[in-house]
């Protein structure tokens, strides 16, 4: 696929990673269709970040920007497809090319009986990191945002996952995912582009002394073409909307305030809905770089009758 001529920052990002290399770990060019107008977020990604085109059963399904030093993705980007169905049986996978540059470009299932290769363990999170922890495997790209089974199964790779508190993962964050699915399914015509990520702590925290734990989860969508007969109450939800969710009950309330009335396991894991601009400001402050998740802020879209 050709790179858009206007994406100077994208070019710099790729150049910073050592130029265009072939292969699925290395650059986003085989999976630019996961991004609005084929342009990955501008501002994020330089040294220490590796683009992964998530390939499963001979197809690209989505894209992740992986941080080797933290052994977690910074974000996953994907195209939403509406559909119902069961969550697939989770056969968890890893990315062979993070361990061996010449390995298969396909994500691969963890071996069941054999120990995991030490090069794989060094290069990425493995199931054992989660087994003995107080964290769940939090999908950035969730399986329920896809219609077809292959797209769903492809989300079960640990390079799409961060350590997420159960209270968030099965509470307010799950509600956000369901709400986005319902809204996009009802009013977005044509593709919706999502980017969901993890925000590290200012002072890094680790799971199993190996895998960085995020303090917040964040997500944003770009729906370029929406139904014009939108209820007035939803006008501010198109073409873009974003959210940040707490992954730590103890965090301060500056970014996402806590609702003291929240019940039980949801308490302290609030999700704050916000505009795309507000999310980009927060990311800017945290990551110290100006960020644009969607080219031209997803404007220039149109509405359909
Ligand atoms: C989990 O922790 C227990 C107790 O500390 C230990 O015996 C066990 O081997 C650990 N399991 C894994 C998979 O690390
Ligand atoms: C737009 O929404 C209206 C009202 O909900 C619905 O009747 C119509 O079929 C929708 N249009 C499209 C193209 O989906």
Tab-separated table of C-alpha atoms and ligand atoms in Angstrom:
chain	number	residue	atom	x	y	z
A	1	UNK	CA	0.000	0.000	0.000
A	2	UNK	CA	1.233	3.503	-0.771
A	3	UNK	CA	1.933	5.859	2.047
A	4	UNK	CA	-0.080	9.069	1.875
A	5	UNK	CA	2.182	11.882	0.744
A	6	UNK	CA	0.911	14.199	3.458
A	7	UNK	CA	1.956	11.990	6.317
A	8	UNK	CA	5.356	13.489	7.013
A	9	UNK	CA	5.218	12.482	10.653
A	10	UNK	CA	4.400	8.938	9.683
A	11	UNK	CA	7.455	8.920	7.499
A	12	UNK	CA	9.569	10.188	10.379
A	13	UNK	CA	8.105	7.513	12.607
A	14	UNK	CA	9.060	4.819	10.148
A	15	UNK	CA	12.456	6.360	9.493
A	16	UNK	CA	13.078	6.434	13.235
A	17	UNK	CA	12.500	2.725	13.348
A	18	UNK	CA	15.188	2.033	10.824
A	19	UNK	CA	13.307	2.534	7.615
A	20	UNK	CA	10.829	0.383	5.822
A	21	UNK	CA	11.467	-3.223	6.538
A	22	UNK	CA	9.414	-6.084	5.277
A	23	UNK	CA	7.569	-8.199	7.753
A	24	UNK	CA	4.796	-7.889	10.200
A	25	UNK	CA	6.776	-6.586	13.136
A	26	UNK	CA	8.572	-3.527	11.862
A	27	UNK	CA	6.176	-1.148	10.197
A	28	UNK	CA	2.501	-0.560	9.660
A	29	UNK	CA	2.516	-0.529	5.875
A	30	UNK	CA	0.836	-3.939	5.432
A	31	UNK	CA	-2.046	-2.965	7.748
A	32	UNK	CA	-2.659	0.746	7.168
A	33	UNK	CA	-6.292	-0.125	6.475
A	34	UNK	CA	-6.721	-0.364	10.273
A	35	UNK	CA	-6.284	3.430	10.479
A	36	UNK	CA	-8.557	6.240	9.368
A	37	UNK	CA	-7.355	7.353	5.906
A	38	UNK	CA	-4.474	4.912	6.286
A	39	UNK	CA	-2.600	7.205	8.676
A	40	UNK	CA	-1.384	5.938	12.079
A	41	UNK	CA	-1.526	8.337	15.052
A	42	UNK	CA	0.895	11.190	14.753
A	43	UNK	CA	3.185	12.022	17.629
A	44	UNK	CA	3.429	8.647	19.305
A	45	UNK	CA	6.058	6.139	18.534
A	46	UNK	CA	9.758	6.450	18.209
A	47	UNK	CA	12.539	4.515	19.805
A	48	UNK	CA	11.441	1.497	21.748
A	49	UNK	CA	8.112	1.179	19.934
A	50	UNK	CA	7.457	-1.540	17.390
A	51	UNK	CA	4.527	-1.505	15.001
A	52	UNK	CA	2.846	-4.901	14.727
A	53	UNK	CA	0.457	-5.828	11.947
A	54	UNK	CA	-1.627	-8.445	13.720
A	55	UNK	CA	-1.772	-11.361	11.350
A	56	UNK	CA	-3.860	-14.460	11.945
A	57	UNK	CA	-4.710	-17.227	9.478
A	58	UNK	CA	-3.056	-15.462	6.608
A	59	UNK	CA	-4.878	-12.158	7.082
A	60	UNK	CA	-4.231	-8.844	8.752
A	61	UNK	CA	-6.851	-8.100	11.373
A	62	UNK	CA	-5.641	-4.998	13.218
A	63	UNK	CA	-2.546	-3.058	14.252
A	64	UNK	CA	-0.760	-2.586	17.573
A	65	UNK	CA	2.068	-0.313	18.621
A	66	UNK	CA	4.161	-2.440	20.953
A	67	UNK	CA	6.613	-1.319	23.618
A	68	UNK	CA	9.275	-3.918	24.092
A	69	UNK	CA	10.719	-2.444	27.246
A	70	UNK	CA	7.299	-2.513	28.943
A	71	UNK	CA	6.144	-5.752	27.252
A	72	UNK	CA	2.744	-4.240	26.533
A	73	UNK	CA	1.147	-2.427	23.617
A	74	UNK	CA	0.702	1.329	23.787
A	75	UNK	CA	-2.396	1.011	21.622
A	76	UNK	CA	-4.297	-1.200	19.215
A	77	UNK	CA	-6.097	0.251	16.203
A	78	UNK	CA	-8.910	-1.540	14.424
A	79	UNK	CA	-12.004	-1.188	12.311
A	80	UNK	CA	-15.219	-1.894	14.190
A	81	UNK	CA	-17.731	-4.328	12.729
A	82	UNK	CA	-21.098	-4.805	14.352
A	83	UNK	CA	-22.263	-8.270	15.083
A	84	UNK	CA	-23.486	-10.547	17.795
A	85	UNK	CA	-22.232	-13.901	18.778
A	86	UNK	CA	-20.381	-15.757	21.403
A	87	UNK	CA	-16.979	-14.824	22.657
A	88	UNK	CA	-14.650	-17.367	21.055
A	89	UNK	CA	-12.807	-19.886	23.141
A	90	UNK	CA	-9.678	-18.071	24.129
A	91	UNK	CA	-6.624	-19.683	22.658
A	92	UNK	CA	-4.015	-17.197	23.707
A	93	UNK	CA	-1.263	-16.338	21.281
A	94	UNK	CA	2.056	-14.513	21.081
A	95	UNK	CA	4.044	-12.760	18.351
A	96	UNK	CA	6.971	-14.899	17.128
A	97	UNK	CA	8.662	-12.042	15.284
A	98	UNK	CA	9.277	-10.141	18.514
A	99	UNK	CA	11.561	-13.003	19.543
A	100	UNK	CA	13.097	-13.892	16.174
A	101	UNK	CA	13.091	-11.398	13.325
A	102	UNK	CA	13.018	-14.212	10.776
A	103	UNK	CA	10.110	-16.080	12.390
A	104	UNK	CA	6.637	-16.522	10.948
A	105	UNK	CA	4.611	-13.314	10.609
A	106	UNK	CA	1.555	-15.069	12.059
A	107	UNK	CA	0.592	-14.855	15.708
A	108	UNK	CA	1.033	-18.238	17.289
A	109	UNK	CA	-0.606	-20.196	20.089
A	110	UNK	CA	1.341	-20.651	23.289
A	111	UNK	CA	2.515	-24.235	23.597
A	112	UNK	CA	0.388	-26.209	26.036
A	113	UNK	CA	2.831	-28.736	27.327
A	114	UNK	CA	6.255	-27.452	26.404
A	115	UNK	CA	7.800	-24.501	28.201
A	116	UNK	CA	7.719	-21.232	26.284
A	117	UNK	CA	10.962	-20.441	24.458
A	118	UNK	CA	13.167	-18.142	26.507
A	119	UNK	CA	13.512	-15.642	23.661
A	120	UNK	CA	9.746	-15.342	23.572
A	121	UNK	CA	9.629	-14.865	27.349
A	122	UNK	CA	12.238	-12.127	27.112
A	123	UNK	CA	10.543	-10.259	24.294
A	124	UNK	CA	6.934	-10.236	25.485
A	125	UNK	CA	4.438	-11.027	28.202
A	126	UNK	CA	3.499	-14.694	28.593
A	127	UNK	CA	0.520	-16.347	30.266
A	128	UNK	CA	2.476	-17.028	33.479
A	129	UNK	CA	2.895	-13.293	33.998
A	130	UNK	CA	-0.873	-13.043	34.397
A	131	UNK	CA	-1.557	-16.366	36.123
A	132	UNK	CA	-0.075	-15.405	39.433
A	133	UNK	CA	-1.036	-11.763	39.425
A	134	UNK	CA	-3.939	-9.697	40.650
A	135	UNK	CA	-4.589	-8.506	37.082
A	136	UNK	CA	-6.802	-9.781	34.324
A	137	UNK	CA	-5.911	-9.815	30.633
A	138	UNK	CA	-7.409	-6.582	29.369
A	139	UNK	CA	-8.013	-6.554	25.626
A	140	UNK	CA	-7.327	-3.220	23.943
A	141	UNK	CA	-9.084	-4.373	20.783
A	142	UNK	CA	-11.990	-6.353	22.273
A	143	UNK	CA	-13.362	-9.430	20.531
A	144	UNK	CA	-16.946	-8.204	20.829
A	145	UNK	CA	-16.221	-5.283	18.479
A	146	UNK	CA	-16.014	-7.695	15.570
A	147	UNK	CA	-18.504	-9.609	13.581
A	148	UNK	CA	-16.482	-12.423	12.133
A	149	UNK	CA	-14.946	-15.182	14.168
A	150	UNK	CA	-11.464	-14.816	12.725
A	151	UNK	CA	-11.376	-11.129	13.630
A	152	UNK	CA	-12.534	-12.078	17.114
A	153	UNK	CA	-10.015	-14.850	17.606
A	154	UNK	CA	-7.191	-12.619	16.410
A	155	UNK	CA	-7.727	-10.345	19.425
A	156	UNK	CA	-6.511	-13.094	21.761
A	157	UNK	CA	-2.851	-12.224	21.499
A	158	UNK	CA	-0.963	-10.909	24.493
A	159	UNK	CA	0.447	-8.137	22.310
A	160	UNK	CA	-3.127	-6.750	22.339
A	161	UNK	CA	-3.458	-7.019	26.101
A	162	UNK	CA	-2.474	-5.069	29.195
A	163	UNK	CA	-2.732	-5.890	32.911
A	164	UNK	CA	-6.168	-4.595	33.842
A	165	UNK	CA	-7.911	-4.713	37.206
A	166	UNK	CA	-10.910	-6.995	37.251
A	167	UNK	CA	-13.090	-4.212	38.650
A	168	UNK	CA	-12.400	-2.201	35.482
A	169	UNK	CA	-12.292	-5.047	32.960
A	170	UNK	CA	-15.605	-6.569	33.920
A	171	UNK	CA	-17.120	-3.305	35.198
A	172	UNK	CA	-17.128	0.235	33.813
A	173	UNK	CA	-14.679	-0.503	30.990
A	174	UNK	CA	-16.823	-3.380	29.747
A	175	UNK	CA	-19.830	-1.059	29.878
A	176	UNK	CA	-17.985	1.467	27.746
A	177	UNK	CA	-17.185	-1.192	25.131
A	178	UNK	CA	-20.810	-2.292	25.036
A	179	UNK	CA	-22.049	1.281	24.808
A	180	UNK	CA	-19.685	2.082	21.929
A	181	UNK	CA	-20.780	-1.044	20.107
A	182	UNK	CA	-24.449	-0.138	20.469
A	183	UNK	CA	-23.956	3.467	19.382
A	184	UNK	CA	-21.726	2.738	16.422
A	185	UNK	CA	-23.914	-0.180	15.405
A	186	UNK	CA	-26.986	2.043	15.424
A	187	UNK	CA	-25.696	5.253	13.859
A	188	UNK	CA	-22.357	4.770	12.155
A	189	UNK	CA	-22.702	4.098	8.446
A	190	UNK	CA	-19.605	2.629	6.926
A	191	UNK	CA	-16.440	1.908	8.853
A	192	UNK	CA	-15.660	3.204	12.338
A	193	UNK	CA	-11.998	3.408	13.299
A	194	UNK	CA	-11.077	2.789	16.911
A	195	UNK	CA	-7.856	3.265	18.804
A	196	UNK	CA	-7.659	1.940	22.329
A	197	UNK	CA	-4.608	2.262	24.477
A	198	UNK	CA	-2.991	2.132	27.857
A	199	UNK	CA	-1.523	5.059	29.772
A	200	UNK	CA	1.534	4.207	31.856
A	201	UNK	CA	2.087	5.470	35.386
A	202	UNK	CA	4.379	8.448	35.790
A	203	UNK	CA	6.498	6.173	37.979
A	204	UNK	CA	6.373	2.809	36.283
A	205	UNK	CA	4.633	-0.128	37.998
A	206	UNK	CA	5.160	-3.733	37.068
A	207	UNK	CA	3.328	-7.005	37.113
A	208	UNK	CA	5.626	-9.944	37.898
A	209	UNK	CA	8.500	-7.426	37.686
A	210	UNK	CA	8.277	-7.682	33.903
A	211	UNK	CA	5.096	-6.288	32.444
A	212	UNK	CA	4.164	-2.617	32.807
A	213	UNK	CA	0.793	-1.919	34.397
A	214	UNK	CA	-1.180	1.018	33.000
A	215	UNK	CA	-2.716	3.567	35.322
A	216	UNK	CA	-5.480	4.332	32.819
A	217	UNK	CA	-7.097	2.811	29.761
A	218	UNK	CA	-8.177	5.136	26.955
A	219	UNK	CA	-10.162	4.816	23.779
A	220	UNK	CA	-11.390	6.943	20.895
A	221	UNK	CA	-13.355	6.377	17.727
A	222	UNK	CA	-13.709	8.093	14.395
A	223	UNK	CA	-16.915	7.449	12.472
A	224	UNK	CA	-16.597	9.497	9.276
A	225	UNK	CA	-20.137	8.843	7.993
A	226	UNK	CA	-23.056	8.772	10.381
A	227	UNK	CA	-26.819	8.644	10.099
A	228	UNK	CA	-28.240	12.153	9.841
A	229	UNK	CA	-31.357	11.229	11.815
A	230	UNK	CA	-29.348	11.167	14.991
A	231	UNK	CA	-31.156	12.096	18.198
A	232	UNK	CA	-30.059	15.595	19.289
A	233	UNK	CA	-28.705	14.103	22.508
A	234	UNK	CA	-26.118	12.183	20.486
A	235	UNK	CA	-24.938	15.101	18.349
A	236	UNK	CA	-21.664	15.473	20.265
A	237	UNK	CA	-20.903	11.756	19.827
A	238	UNK	CA	-20.123	12.041	16.098
A	239	UNK	CA	-17.854	11.928	14.249
A	240	UNK	CA	-15.595	11.323	17.269
A	241	UNK	CA	-15.814	10.529	20.947
A	242	UNK	CA	-13.315	9.360	23.514
A	243	UNK	CA	-12.990	8.090	27.052
A	244	UNK	CA	-10.440	7.444	29.788
A	245	UNK	CA	-10.923	4.752	32.418
A	246	UNK	CA	-9.234	4.275	35.775
A	247	UNK	CA	-7.206	1.118	36.315
A	248	UNK	CA	-6.233	1.986	39.888
A	249	UNK	CA	-8.612	2.787	42.712
A	250	UNK	CA	-5.904	4.784	44.482
A	251	UNK	CA	-5.181	7.204	41.640
A	252	UNK	CA	-6.040	10.852	42.190
A	253	UNK	CA	-9.163	12.312	40.664
A	254	UNK	CA	-7.557	14.897	38.340
A	255	UNK	CA	-7.892	12.880	35.141
A	256	UNK	CA	-10.944	10.791	35.978
A	257	UNK	CA	-12.917	11.693	39.107
A	258	UNK	CA	-14.280	8.937	41.301
A	259	UNK	CA	-17.992	8.585	41.848
A	260	UNK	CA	-18.225	7.765	45.549
A	261	UNK	CA	-21.704	6.318	44.977
A	262	UNK	CA	-20.451	3.627	42.593
A	263	UNK	CA	-21.366	0.159	43.725
A	264	UNK	CA	-19.154	-2.688	44.850
A	265	UNK	CA	-16.409	-3.769	42.517
A	266	UNK	CA	-17.002	-0.791	40.197
A	267	UNK	CA	-15.992	1.693	42.877
A	268	UNK	CA	-12.849	3.541	41.842
A	269	UNK	CA	-12.776	2.227	38.268
A	270	UNK	CA	-14.797	5.021	36.709
A	271	UNK	CA	-14.714	5.825	33.033
A	272	UNK	CA	-14.933	9.470	31.977
A	273	UNK	CA	-16.485	10.128	28.583
A	274	UNK	CA	-14.933	13.091	26.797
A	275	UNK	CA	-14.218	14.725	23.479
A	276	UNK	CA	-11.341	13.604	21.279
A	277	UNK	CA	-9.572	16.917	21.987
A	278	UNK	CA	-9.802	16.351	25.735
A	279	UNK	CA	-8.286	12.881	25.392
A	280	UNK	CA	-5.480	14.185	23.194
A	281	UNK	CA	-4.701	16.853	25.812
A	282	UNK	CA	-4.448	14.211	28.510
A	283	UNK	CA	-2.201	12.015	26.379
A	284	UNK	CA	-0.079	15.019	25.542
A	285	UNK	CA	0.444	15.809	29.212
A	286	UNK	CA	1.271	12.214	30.098
A	287	UNK	CA	3.435	11.243	27.171
A	288	UNK	CA	4.927	14.718	26.666
A	289	UNK	CA	4.282	14.763	22.939
A	290	UNK	CA	1.492	16.315	20.901
A	291	UNK	CA	-0.724	13.557	19.623
A	292	UNK	CA	-3.251	13.337	16.843
A	293	UNK	CA	-5.053	10.041	16.799
A	294	UNK	CA	-7.028	10.590	13.597
A	295	UNK	CA	-5.845	12.580	10.654
A	296	UNK	CA	-7.557	15.983	10.453
A	297	UNK	CA	-9.454	15.046	13.661
A	298	UNK	CA	-11.722	12.783	11.573
A	299	UNK	CA	-13.356	15.864	10.077
A	300	UNK	CA	-14.291	16.117	6.473
A	301	UNK	CA	-16.670	13.279	6.978
A	302	UNK	CA	-20.264	13.555	5.926
A	303	UNK	CA	-23.672	12.538	7.108
A	304	UNK	CA	-26.071	10.395	5.191
A	305	UNK	CA	-29.823	10.759	5.160
B	1	LIG	C1	2.416	-19.019	41.487
B	1	LIG	O1	2.758	-18.771	42.825
B	1	LIG	C2	2.862	-19.934	43.620
B	1	LIG	C3	3.092	-19.514	45.062
B	1	LIG	O2	3.966	-18.431	45.157
B	1	LIG	C4	3.978	-20.820	43.055
B	1	LIG	O3	4.078	-21.997	43.803
B	1	LIG	C5	3.670	-21.152	41.617
B	1	LIG	O4	4.717	-21.895	41.031
B	1	LIG	C6	3.431	-19.910	40.797
B	1	LIG	N1	2.949	-20.269	39.469
B	1	LIG	C7	3.405	-19.703	38.355
B	1	LIG	C8	2.781	-20.175	37.099
B	1	LIG	O5	4.287	-18.862	38.352
B	2	LIG	C1	-31.118	6.329	9.984
B	2	LIG	O1	-31.868	6.320	11.175
B	2	LIG	C2	-33.251	6.272	10.951
B	2	LIG	C3	-33.957	6.479	12.298
B	2	LIG	O2	-33.341	5.738	13.314
B	2	LIG	C4	-33.613	4.970	10.269
B	2	LIG	O3	-34.991	4.893	10.033
B	2	LIG	C5	-32.845	4.879	8.958
B	2	LIG	O4	-33.070	3.617	8.353
B	2	LIG	C6	-31.362	5.083	9.188
B	2	LIG	N1	-30.666	5.181	7.902
B	2	LIG	C7	-29.693	4.365	7.530
B	2	LIG	C8	-29.090	4.622	6.192
B	2	LIG	O5	-29.273	3.462	8.246
